[in-house]
PDB file of C-alpha atoms in Angstrom:
ATOM      1  CA  UNK A   1      17.163  -7.447  17.553  1.00 88.00           C
ATOM      2  CA  UNK A   2      14.779 -10.400  17.390  1.00 90.00           C
ATOM      3  CA  UNK A   3      11.634  -8.366  16.616  1.00 91.00           C
ATOM      4  CA  UNK A   4      11.828  -8.648  12.781  1.00 93.00           C
ATOM      5  CA  UNK A   5      12.224 -12.433  13.075  1.00 95.00           C
ATOM      6  CA  UNK A   6       9.248 -12.658  15.458  1.00 93.00           C
ATOM      7  CA  UNK A   7       7.094 -10.646  13.059  1.00 94.00           C
ATOM      8  CA  UNK A   8       8.138 -12.919  10.187  1.00 95.00           C
ATOM      9  CA  UNK A   9       7.439 -16.091  12.176  1.00 94.00           C
ATOM     10  CA  UNK A  10       3.960 -14.799  13.030  1.00 93.00           C
ATOM     11  CA  UNK A  11       3.130 -15.425   9.344  1.00 93.00           C
ATOM     12  CA  UNK A  12       4.066 -19.127   9.544  1.00 92.00           C
ATOM     13  CA  UNK A  13       1.539 -21.772   8.561  1.00 90.00           C
ATOM     14  CA  UNK A  14       2.108 -23.678  11.812  1.00 91.00           C
ATOM     15  CA  UNK A  15      -0.367 -22.328  14.432  1.00 91.00           C
ATOM     16  CA  UNK A  16       2.011 -23.224  17.292  1.00 94.00           C
ATOM     17  CA  UNK A  17       4.832 -21.158  15.774  1.00 94.00           C
ATOM     18  CA  UNK A  18       2.449 -18.276  15.059  1.00 91.00           C
ATOM     19  CA  UNK A  19       1.126 -18.292  18.620  1.00 93.00           C
ATOM     20  CA  UNK A  20       4.552 -18.587  20.234  1.00 95.00           C
ATOM     21  CA  UNK A  21       6.116 -15.788  18.182  1.00 94.00           C
ATOM     22  CA  UNK A  22       3.159 -13.483  18.800  1.00 92.00           C
ATOM     23  CA  UNK A  23       3.276 -14.155  22.551  1.00 93.00           C
ATOM     24  CA  UNK A  24       6.998 -13.356  22.696  1.00 93.00           C
ATOM     25  CA  UNK A  25       6.447 -10.169  20.691  1.00 93.00           C
ATOM     26  CA  UNK A  26       3.595  -9.075  22.957  1.00 91.00           C
ATOM     27  CA  UNK A  27       5.698  -9.701  26.056  1.00 91.00           C
ATOM     28  CA  UNK A  28       8.531  -7.587  24.659  1.00 91.00           C
ATOM     29  CA  UNK A  29       6.129  -4.824  23.639  1.00 87.00           C
ATOM     30  CA  UNK A  30       4.680  -4.767  27.148  1.00 85.00           C
ATOM     31  CA  UNK A  31       8.097  -4.435  28.781  1.00 87.00           C
ATOM     32  CA  UNK A  32       9.743  -2.075  26.287  1.00 86.00           C
ATOM     33  CA  UNK A  33       6.860  -0.089  24.824  1.00 76.00           C
ATOM     34  CA  UNK A  34       8.940   3.022  24.162  1.00 76.00           C
ATOM     35  CA  UNK A  35      11.248   1.485  21.552  1.00 81.00           C
ATOM     36  CA  UNK A  36      10.215  -2.086  20.711  1.00 80.00           C
ATOM     37  CA  UNK A  37       8.326  -0.995  17.582  1.00 84.00           C
ATOM     38  CA  UNK A  38      11.316   0.789  16.058  1.00 87.00           C
ATOM     39  CA  UNK A  39      12.027  -2.212  13.806  1.00 87.00           C
ATOM     40  CA  UNK A  40       8.462  -3.029  12.777  1.00 91.00           C
ATOM     41  CA  UNK A  41       8.971  -1.993   9.147  1.00 93.00           C
ATOM     42  CA  UNK A  42      12.060  -4.170   8.970  1.00 93.00           C
ATOM     43  CA  UNK A  43       9.817  -6.927  10.289  1.00 93.00           C
ATOM     44  CA  UNK A  44       7.390  -6.320   7.428  1.00 95.00           C
ATOM     45  CA  UNK A  45      10.216  -6.761   4.931  1.00 94.00           C
ATOM     46  CA  UNK A  46      11.441  -9.839   6.778  1.00 94.00           C
ATOM     47  CA  UNK A  47       7.921 -11.303   6.632  1.00 95.00           C
ATOM     48  CA  UNK A  48       7.910 -10.844   2.871  1.00 95.00           C
ATOM     49  CA  UNK A  49      11.330 -12.491   2.566  1.00 94.00           C
ATOM     50  CA  UNK A  50      10.223 -15.388   4.759  1.00 94.00           C
ATOM     51  CA  UNK A  51       7.038 -15.929   2.772  1.00 94.00           C
ATOM     52  CA  UNK A  52       9.065 -15.753  -0.449  1.00 93.00           C
ATOM     53  CA  UNK A  53      11.221 -18.608   0.825  1.00 93.00           C
ATOM     54  CA  UNK A  54       8.409 -20.870   1.975  1.00 92.00           C
ATOM     55  CA  UNK A  55       6.234 -20.198  -1.092  1.00 91.00           C
ATOM     56  CA  UNK A  56       8.947 -20.683  -3.689  1.00 89.00           C
ATOM     57  CA  UNK A  57       9.458 -17.121  -4.860  1.00 89.00           C
ATOM     58  CA  UNK A  58       8.194 -13.548  -4.400  1.00 88.00           C
ATOM     59  CA  UNK A  59       5.675 -13.878  -7.224  1.00 88.00           C
ATOM     60  CA  UNK A  60       3.785 -16.434  -5.104  1.00 89.00           C
ATOM     61  CA  UNK A  61       3.556 -14.263  -1.987  1.00 91.00           C
ATOM     62  CA  UNK A  62       0.200 -12.884  -0.919  1.00 91.00           C
ATOM     63  CA  UNK A  63      -0.606 -10.433   1.853  1.00 92.00           C
ATOM     64  CA  UNK A  64      -3.625 -12.488   2.908  1.00 92.00           C
ATOM     65  CA  UNK A  65      -3.216 -15.067   5.655  1.00 88.00           C
ATOM     66  CA  UNK A  66      -5.104 -18.082   4.357  1.00 83.00           C
ATOM     67  CA  UNK A  67      -3.760 -20.211   7.225  1.00 75.00           C
ATOM     68  CA  UNK A  68      -6.460 -18.868   9.536  1.00 69.00           C
ATOM     69  CA  UNK A  69      -9.980 -20.049   8.805  1.00 63.00           C
ATOM     70  CA  UNK A  70     -12.909 -17.850   9.767  1.00 55.00           C
ATOM     71  CA  UNK A  71     -16.506 -17.659   8.653  1.00 50.00           C
ATOM     72  CA  UNK A  72     -15.788 -14.227   7.133  1.00 49.00           C
ATOM     73  CA  UNK A  73     -12.572 -15.189   5.354  1.00 47.00           C
ATOM     74  CA  UNK A  74     -14.358 -15.936   2.080  1.00 53.00           C
ATOM     75  CA  UNK A  75     -15.415 -12.316   1.672  1.00 71.00           C
ATOM     76  CA  UNK A  76     -12.963 -10.584   3.984  1.00 80.00           C
ATOM     77  CA  UNK A  77      -9.468 -12.063   4.203  1.00 88.00           C
ATOM     78  CA  UNK A  78      -7.148 -11.659   7.184  1.00 90.00           C
ATOM     79  CA  UNK A  79      -3.934  -9.683   6.817  1.00 93.00           C
ATOM     80  CA  UNK A  80      -0.633 -11.307   7.732  1.00 94.00           C
ATOM     81  CA  UNK A  81       0.224  -8.089   9.555  1.00 94.00           C
ATOM     82  CA  UNK A  82      -3.026  -7.892  11.533  1.00 94.00           C
ATOM     83  CA  UNK A  83      -1.470  -9.110  14.842  1.00 92.00           C
ATOM     84  CA  UNK A  84       1.264  -6.474  14.577  1.00 92.00           C
ATOM     85  CA  UNK A  85      -1.262  -3.760  13.744  1.00 94.00           C
ATOM     86  CA  UNK A  86      -3.449  -4.792  16.681  1.00 92.00           C
ATOM     87  CA  UNK A  87      -0.492  -4.205  19.009  1.00 90.00           C
ATOM     88  CA  UNK A  88       0.152  -0.774  17.503  1.00 88.00           C
ATOM     89  CA  UNK A  89      -3.344   0.627  17.167  1.00 87.00           C
ATOM     90  CA  UNK A  90      -3.825   1.579  20.843  1.00 83.00           C
ATOM     91  CA  UNK A  91      -1.276   4.389  20.402  1.00 86.00           C
ATOM     92  CA  UNK A  92      -2.495   6.664  17.616  1.00 87.00           C
ATOM     93  CA  UNK A  93       0.914   8.213  16.923  1.00 88.00           C
ATOM     94  CA  UNK A  94       2.648   4.833  16.554  1.00 89.00           C
ATOM     95  CA  UNK A  95      -0.264   3.490  14.517  1.00 91.00           C
ATOM     96  CA  UNK A  96      -0.166   6.467  12.154  1.00 92.00           C
ATOM     97  CA  UNK A  97       3.618   6.334  11.771  1.00 93.00           C
ATOM     98  CA  UNK A  98       3.349   2.655  10.882  1.00 94.00           C
ATOM     99  CA  UNK A  99       0.659   3.241   8.237  1.00 95.00           C
ATOM    100  CA  UNK A 100       2.672   6.048   6.654  1.00 95.00           C
ATOM    101  CA  UNK A 101       5.798   3.897   6.540  1.00 94.00           C
ATOM    102  CA  UNK A 102       3.848   1.020   4.997  1.00 95.00           C
ATOM    103  CA  UNK A 103       2.609   3.228   2.167  1.00 95.00           C
ATOM    104  CA  UNK A 104       6.073   4.701   1.652  1.00 94.00           C
ATOM    105  CA  UNK A 105       7.479   1.249   0.899  1.00 93.00           C
ATOM    106  CA  UNK A 106       5.868   1.770  -2.501  1.00 91.00           C
ATOM    107  CA  UNK A 107       7.679   5.053  -3.109  1.00 90.00           C
ATOM    108  CA  UNK A 108      11.008   5.404  -4.908  1.00 79.00           C
ATOM    109  CA  UNK A 109      13.955   5.234  -2.535  1.00 59.00           C
ATOM    110  CA  UNK A 110      16.037   7.939  -4.112  1.00 47.00           C
ATOM    111  CA  UNK A 111      15.515  10.980  -6.317  1.00 46.00           C
ATOM    112  CA  UNK A 112      14.138  11.522  -9.793  1.00 46.00           C
ATOM    113  CA  UNK A 113      15.632  14.710 -11.189  1.00 45.00           C
ATOM    114  CA  UNK A 114      12.630  15.724 -13.231  1.00 37.00           C
ATOM    115  CA  UNK A 115      11.698  15.065 -16.845  1.00 32.00           C
ATOM    116  CA  UNK A 116      15.275  15.307 -18.103  1.00 34.00           C
ATOM    117  CA  UNK A 117      16.693  12.975 -15.442  1.00 37.00           C
ATOM    118  CA  UNK A 118      19.573  10.782 -16.499  1.00 35.00           C
ATOM    119  CA  UNK A 119      19.081   8.256 -13.726  1.00 36.00           C
ATOM    120  CA  UNK A 120      16.475   6.931 -11.382  1.00 40.00           C
ATOM    121  CA  UNK A 121      17.375   6.490  -7.724  1.00 40.00           C
ATOM    122  CA  UNK A 122      18.795   3.025  -7.221  1.00 43.00           C
ATOM    123  CA  UNK A 123      16.086   1.991  -4.788  1.00 55.00           C
ATOM    124  CA  UNK A 124      13.246   1.128  -7.187  1.00 63.00           C
ATOM    125  CA  UNK A 125      10.705  -0.697  -4.996  1.00 70.00           C
ATOM    126  CA  UNK A 126      10.258  -4.449  -5.319  1.00 86.00           C
ATOM    127  CA  UNK A 127       6.796  -4.623  -6.880  1.00 88.00           C
ATOM    128  CA  UNK A 128       6.049  -7.957  -5.217  1.00 92.00           C
ATOM    129  CA  UNK A 129       6.872  -6.448  -1.815  1.00 94.00           C
ATOM    130  CA  UNK A 130       4.671  -3.450  -2.601  1.00 94.00           C
ATOM    131  CA  UNK A 131       1.818  -5.761  -3.619  1.00 94.00           C
ATOM    132  CA  UNK A 132       2.323  -7.774  -0.403  1.00 95.00           C
ATOM    133  CA  UNK A 133       2.077  -4.569   1.638  1.00 96.00           C
ATOM    134  CA  UNK A 134      -0.925  -3.281  -0.329  1.00 96.00           C
ATOM    135  CA  UNK A 135      -2.827  -6.537   0.181  1.00 96.00           C
ATOM    136  CA  UNK A 136      -2.033  -6.398   3.886  1.00 96.00           C
ATOM    137  CA  UNK A 137      -3.290  -2.822   4.177  1.00 97.00           C
ATOM    138  CA  UNK A 138      -6.444  -3.732   2.260  1.00 95.00           C
ATOM    139  CA  UNK A 139      -7.220  -6.489   4.769  1.00 94.00           C
ATOM    140  CA  UNK A 140      -6.348  -4.661   8.002  1.00 95.00           C
ATOM    141  CA  UNK A 141      -9.289  -4.351  10.363  1.00 92.00           C
ATOM    142  CA  UNK A 142      -9.736  -0.583  10.376  1.00 93.00           C
ATOM    143  CA  UNK A 143     -12.121   0.701  13.016  1.00 92.00           C
ATOM    144  CA  UNK A 144     -11.977   4.469  12.561  1.00 91.00           C
ATOM    145  CA  UNK A 145     -12.359   6.835   9.649  1.00 91.00           C
ATOM    146  CA  UNK A 146      -8.996   8.509  10.186  1.00 90.00           C
ATOM    147  CA  UNK A 147      -7.193   5.196   9.595  1.00 94.00           C
ATOM    148  CA  UNK A 148      -8.653   4.905   6.101  1.00 94.00           C
ATOM    149  CA  UNK A 149      -8.226   8.610   5.346  1.00 94.00           C
ATOM    150  CA  UNK A 150      -4.603   8.623   6.473  1.00 95.00           C
ATOM    151  CA  UNK A 151      -3.709   5.802   4.088  1.00 96.00           C
ATOM    152  CA  UNK A 152      -5.547   7.564   1.256  1.00 95.00           C
ATOM    153  CA  UNK A 153      -3.799  10.840   2.118  1.00 94.00           C
ATOM    154  CA  UNK A 154      -0.350   9.288   2.123  1.00 95.00           C
ATOM    155  CA  UNK A 155      -0.959   7.528  -1.174  1.00 95.00           C
ATOM    156  CA  UNK A 156      -2.043  10.875  -2.620  1.00 93.00           C
ATOM    157  CA  UNK A 157       1.222  12.390  -1.405  1.00 92.00           C
ATOM    158  CA  UNK A 158       3.210   9.692  -3.203  1.00 93.00           C
ATOM    159  CA  UNK A 159       1.166  10.189  -6.366  1.00 92.00           C
ATOM    160  CA  UNK A 160       1.615  13.969  -6.164  1.00 90.00           C
ATOM    161  CA  UNK A 161       5.365  13.586  -5.792  1.00 90.00           C
ATOM    162  CA  UNK A 162       6.903  10.566  -7.484  1.00 91.00           C
ATOM    163  CA  UNK A 163       3.785   9.783  -9.491  1.00 90.00           C
ATOM    164  CA  UNK A 164       3.583  13.209 -11.099  1.00 90.00           C
ATOM    165  CA  UNK A 165       7.302  13.215 -11.875  1.00 89.00           C
ATOM    166  CA  UNK A 166       7.036   9.839 -13.596  1.00 90.00           C
ATOM    167  CA  UNK A 167       3.943  11.016 -15.470  1.00 89.00           C
ATOM    168  CA  UNK A 168       5.826  14.016 -16.828  1.00 87.00           C
ATOM    169  CA  UNK A 169       8.721  11.763 -17.773  1.00 84.00           C
ATOM    170  CA  UNK A 170       6.484   9.362 -19.682  1.00 85.00           C
ATOM    171  CA  UNK A 171       4.810  12.216 -21.537  1.00 81.00           C
ATOM    172  CA  UNK A 172       8.081  12.555 -23.457  1.00 75.00           C
ATOM    173  CA  UNK A 173       7.779   9.046 -24.890  1.00 66.00           C
ATOM    174  CA  UNK A 174       8.035   9.137 -28.658  1.00 57.00           C
ATOM    175  CA  UNK A 175       9.950  12.406 -28.681  1.00 62.00           C
ATOM    176  CA  UNK A 176      13.201  12.640 -30.552  1.00 44.00           C
ATOM    177  CA  UNK A 177      16.221  11.508 -28.541  1.00 47.00           C
ATOM    178  CA  UNK A 178      14.291   9.524 -25.922  1.00 53.00           C
ATOM    179  CA  UNK A 179      15.652   6.006 -25.506  1.00 55.00           C
ATOM    180  CA  UNK A 180      12.507   4.208 -24.354  1.00 59.00           C
ATOM    181  CA  UNK A 181      14.333   0.980 -23.561  1.00 63.00           C
ATOM    182  CA  UNK A 182      17.253   2.518 -21.667  1.00 75.00           C
ATOM    183  CA  UNK A 183      18.044   1.383 -18.118  1.00 78.00           C
ATOM    184  CA  UNK A 184      16.687   4.696 -16.816  1.00 78.00           C
ATOM    185  CA  UNK A 185      13.437   4.248 -18.714  1.00 82.00           C
ATOM    186  CA  UNK A 186      12.974   0.678 -17.508  1.00 84.00           C
ATOM    187  CA  UNK A 187      13.657   1.680 -13.902  1.00 87.00           C
ATOM    188  CA  UNK A 188      11.098   4.486 -14.143  1.00 88.00           C
ATOM    189  CA  UNK A 189       8.516   2.098 -15.576  1.00 88.00           C
ATOM    190  CA  UNK A 190       9.138  -0.415 -12.794  1.00 89.00           C
ATOM    191  CA  UNK A 191       8.722   2.372 -10.241  1.00 91.00           C
ATOM    192  CA  UNK A 192       5.409   3.302 -11.852  1.00 91.00           C
ATOM    193  CA  UNK A 193       4.082  -0.211 -11.175  1.00 92.00           C
ATOM    194  CA  UNK A 194       4.433   0.437  -7.458  1.00 93.00           C
ATOM    195  CA  UNK A 195       2.564   3.744  -7.752  1.00 94.00           C
ATOM    196  CA  UNK A 196      -0.158   1.983  -9.739  1.00 94.00           C
ATOM    197  CA  UNK A 197      -0.481  -0.637  -6.988  1.00 95.00           C
ATOM    198  CA  UNK A 198      -0.921   2.130  -4.403  1.00 95.00           C
ATOM    199  CA  UNK A 199      -3.506   3.861  -6.592  1.00 94.00           C
ATOM    200  CA  UNK A 200      -5.513   0.637  -6.855  1.00 94.00           C
ATOM    201  CA  UNK A 201      -5.267   0.141  -3.099  1.00 95.00           C
ATOM    202  CA  UNK A 202      -6.660   3.642  -2.549  1.00 95.00           C
ATOM    203  CA  UNK A 203      -9.642   2.939  -4.801  1.00 93.00           C
ATOM    204  CA  UNK A 204     -10.174  -0.404  -3.061  1.00 94.00           C
ATOM    205  CA  UNK A 205     -10.337   1.194   0.394  1.00 94.00           C
ATOM    206  CA  UNK A 206     -12.705   3.915  -0.783  1.00 93.00           C
ATOM    207  CA  UNK A 207     -15.078   1.294  -2.186  1.00 92.00           C
ATOM    208  CA  UNK A 208     -14.990  -1.056   0.805  1.00 91.00           C
ATOM    209  CA  UNK A 209     -15.340   1.629   3.457  1.00 92.00           C
ATOM    210  CA  UNK A 210     -17.730   3.860   1.535  1.00 90.00           C
ATOM    211  CA  UNK A 211     -15.429   6.897   1.600  1.00 90.00           C
ATOM    212  CA  UNK A 212     -15.835   9.551  -1.089  1.00 89.00           C
ATOM    213  CA  UNK A 213     -13.023  11.212  -2.984  1.00 90.00           C
ATOM    214  CA  UNK A 214     -14.115  14.584  -1.620  1.00 88.00           C
ATOM    215  CA  UNK A 215     -13.724  13.278   1.924  1.00 88.00           C
ATOM    216  CA  UNK A 216     -10.263  11.918   1.145  1.00 88.00           C
ATOM    217  CA  UNK A 217      -9.132  15.141  -0.522  1.00 86.00           C
ATOM    218  CA  UNK A 218     -10.339  17.274   2.389  1.00 86.00           C
ATOM    219  CA  UNK A 219      -8.483  15.271   5.036  1.00 87.00           C
ATOM    220  CA  UNK A 220      -5.469  16.605   6.922  1.00 85.00           C
ATOM    221  CA  UNK A 221      -3.344  14.405   9.216  1.00 85.00           C
ATOM    222  CA  UNK A 222      -3.320  17.260  11.697  1.00 81.00           C
ATOM    223  CA  UNK A 223      -7.111  17.197  12.029  1.00 71.00           C
ATOM    224  CA  UNK A 224      -7.801  16.173  15.624  1.00 66.00           C
ATOM    225  CA  UNK A 225     -11.553  16.727  15.515  1.00 68.00           C
ATOM    226  CA  UNK A 226     -13.603  13.878  16.899  1.00 63.00           C
ATOM    227  CA  UNK A 227     -15.744  13.841  13.746  1.00 69.00           C
ATOM    228  CA  UNK A 228     -12.794  12.286  11.925  1.00 73.00           C
ATOM    229  CA  UNK A 229     -10.634  10.820  14.654  1.00 74.00           C
ATOM    230  CA  UNK A 230     -13.342   8.927  16.539  1.00 76.00           C
ATOM    231  CA  UNK A 231     -15.814   8.268  13.738  1.00 86.00           C
ATOM    232  CA  UNK A 232     -16.234   4.525  13.256  1.00 87.00           C
ATOM    233  CA  UNK A 233     -16.226   2.891   9.846  1.00 87.00           C
ATOM    234  CA  UNK A 234     -17.607  -0.430   8.684  1.00 84.00           C
ATOM    235  CA  UNK A 235     -16.137  -2.683   6.021  1.00 86.00           C
ATOM    236  CA  UNK A 236     -18.607  -3.930   3.410  1.00 83.00           C
ATOM    237  CA  UNK A 237     -18.681  -5.725   0.088  1.00 80.00           C
ATOM    238  CA  UNK A 238     -19.300  -3.090  -2.593  1.00 75.00           C
ATOM    239  CA  UNK A 239     -22.189  -3.286  -5.022  1.00 69.00           C
ATOM    240  CA  UNK A 240     -21.599  -4.903  -8.400  1.00 55.00           C
ATOM    241  CA  UNK A 241     -20.982  -1.504  -9.983  1.00 45.00           C
ATOM    242  CA  UNK A 242     -17.955  -1.039  -7.718  1.00 47.00           C
ATOM    243  CA  UNK A 243     -16.261  -4.412  -8.061  1.00 45.00           C
ATOM    244  CA  UNK A 244     -13.744  -3.620 -10.811  1.00 45.00           C
ATOM    245  CA  UNK A 245     -11.044  -2.830  -8.228  1.00 45.00           C
ATOM    246  CA  UNK A 246     -12.776  -4.181  -5.157  1.00 42.00           C
ATOM    247  CA  UNK A 247     -14.021  -7.671  -5.854  1.00 46.00           C
ATOM    248  CA  UNK A 248     -14.999  -9.977  -3.020  1.00 64.00           C
ATOM    249  CA  UNK A 249     -12.671  -8.566  -0.410  1.00 82.00           C
ATOM    250  CA  UNK A 250      -9.422  -8.976  -2.333  1.00 89.00           C
ATOM    251  CA  UNK A 251      -7.808  -6.544  -4.710  1.00 91.00           C
ATOM    252  CA  UNK A 252      -8.247  -7.641  -8.312  1.00 90.00           C
ATOM    253  CA  UNK A 253      -4.911  -7.053 -10.031  1.00 90.00           C
ATOM    254  CA  UNK A 254      -6.112  -8.027 -13.496  1.00 87.00           C
ATOM    255  CA  UNK A 255      -6.076  -4.378 -14.570  1.00 87.00           C
ATOM    256  CA  UNK A 256      -2.344  -4.335 -13.793  1.00 85.00           C
ATOM    257  CA  UNK A 257      -1.252  -7.924 -14.360  1.00 82.00           C
ATOM    258  CA  UNK A 258       2.454  -7.154 -13.915  1.00 83.00           C
ATOM    259  CA  UNK A 259       1.746  -6.390 -10.261  1.00 85.00           C
ATOM    260  CA  UNK A 260       1.771 -10.164  -9.848  1.00 85.00           C
ATOM    261  CA  UNK A 261       3.875 -11.513 -12.732  1.00 82.00           C
ATOM    262  CA  UNK A 262       6.283  -8.628 -13.227  1.00 78.00           C
ATOM    263  CA  UNK A 263       7.337  -6.780 -16.364  1.00 84.00           C
ATOM    264  CA  UNK A 264       8.999  -8.849 -19.070  1.00 81.00           C
ATOM    265  CA  UNK A 265       8.983  -7.884 -22.718  1.00 80.00           C
ATOM    266  CA  UNK A 266       9.442  -4.327 -24.055  1.00 82.00           C
ATOM    267  CA  UNK A 267       5.752  -4.418 -24.958  1.00 84.00           C
ATOM    268  CA  UNK A 268       4.714  -4.888 -21.319  1.00 86.00           C
ATOM    269  CA  UNK A 269       6.839  -1.891 -20.358  1.00 87.00           C
ATOM    270  CA  UNK A 270       5.046   0.206 -22.965  1.00 86.00           C
ATOM    271  CA  UNK A 271       1.656  -1.086 -21.804  1.00 88.00           C
ATOM    272  CA  UNK A 272       2.494  -0.192 -18.192  1.00 90.00           C
ATOM    273  CA  UNK A 273       3.476   3.347 -19.144  1.00 89.00           C
ATOM    274  CA  UNK A 274       0.222   3.662 -21.067  1.00 88.00           C
ATOM    275  CA  UNK A 275      -1.777   2.393 -18.086  1.00 90.00           C
ATOM    276  CA  UNK A 276       0.093   4.712 -15.742  1.00 92.00           C
ATOM    277  CA  UNK A 277      -0.533   7.778 -17.897  1.00 90.00           C
ATOM    278  CA  UNK A 278      -4.227   6.897 -18.018  1.00 89.00           C
ATOM    279  CA  UNK A 279      -4.327   6.483 -14.228  1.00 89.00           C
ATOM    280  CA  UNK A 280      -2.600   9.809 -13.674  1.00 90.00           C
ATOM    281  CA  UNK A 281      -4.878  11.577 -16.147  1.00 87.00           C
ATOM    282  CA  UNK A 282      -7.866  10.247 -14.195  1.00 83.00           C
ATOM    283  CA  UNK A 283      -6.352  11.446 -10.901  1.00 78.00           C
ATOM    284  CA  UNK A 284      -5.608  14.902 -12.256  1.00 76.00           C
ATOM    285  CA  UNK A 285      -9.129  15.197 -13.661  1.00 73.00           C
ATOM    286  CA  UNK A 286     -10.596  14.432 -10.238  1.00 68.00           C
ATOM    287  CA  UNK A 287      -8.314  17.022  -8.647  1.00 62.00           C
ATOM    288  CA  UNK A 288      -9.461  19.694 -11.088  1.00 62.00           C
ATOM    289  CA  UNK A 289     -13.084  18.791 -10.390  1.00 65.00           C
ATOM    290  CA  UNK A 290     -12.728  18.959  -6.615  1.00 60.00           C
ATOM    291  CA  UNK A 291     -10.412  21.965  -6.357  1.00 58.00           C
ATOM    292  CA  UNK A 292     -13.154  24.665  -6.513  1.00 51.00           C
ATOM    293  CA  UNK A 293     -15.058  22.897  -3.714  1.00 49.00           C
ATOM    294  CA  UNK A 294     -12.366  23.446  -1.100  1.00 47.00           C
ATOM    295  CA  UNK A 295      -9.461  25.827  -1.423  1.00 44.00           C
ATOM    296  CA  UNK A 296      -7.933  24.313   1.701  1.00 45.00           C
ATOM    297  CA  UNK A 297      -7.596  20.759   0.444  1.00 43.00           C
ATOM    298  CA  UNK A 298      -4.627  19.050   2.040  1.00 39.00           C
ATOM    299  CA  UNK A 299      -4.246  16.170  -0.370  1.00 41.00           C
ATOM    300  CA  UNK A 300      -2.831  15.836  -3.842  1.00 41.00           C
ATOM    301  CA  UNK A 301      -4.781  18.858  -5.105  1.00 39.00           C
ATOM    302  CA  UNK A 302      -3.189  21.377  -2.754  1.00 38.00           C
ATOM    303  CA  UNK A 303      -0.892  23.157  -5.170  1.00 34.00           C
ATOM    304  CA  UNK A 304       0.819  19.971  -6.360  1.00 34.00           C
TER     305      UNK A 304
END
């Protein structure tokens, strides 16, 4: 029961509290390895809530732990969730489940009944929580190629599902009878911010780990070959031509400003839908380009 609180306290600015909470968590994990991680995702949410309290609001929360000073921190920040991930990574199945669940925080918690839907599922993700998670993922110390590819794969799955449904919904904007400022329309737009955040995270990881889109699209979570599973990867600062989404080790949200400040006026909602349609058009174009290369693609291009 105390695990979520321990995970949250491991993000505290006081080094004594961080050390004590981490030690207690490690002790519990050592004694109860079979089930102690069952509430890790709740701990992630609790960490966000805790940081929201101490920083004066969710808009001020970052996924980067600036309380720890290292010589590399200027170019490569440290994730708040790094200690938790370090405990999980020794067991590939638990590690992979955790990464998938992290990405899925950005998905809609509910159903969207297609283009003619009358309601969005009530669980539209908190965009500040999604940004917090995305920044954490971006700063996790990945060692192997399959870690990066799994995150990219899962993001593609979200884009192929919820993302494509929202894209089709937004394509009706301007048509007769569509109430663009209805509660349903606003909820869909807010959900699209979360998908946009995940898309930007995917591009960020590709740039920083030097992974091509073809490699991402050809990945399958069931691939147990050592060429993927045990292949090491190295984080690097991209060249200047790649810094639009991957600048200096931290995701640059300027292309989607409402990821940090939130949506406000009707105009920002319209701008977000425009940005989202452009992002989806780019994704679909890449899929069409890669599809002839590999008929067995397991990512977004596999019949979605």
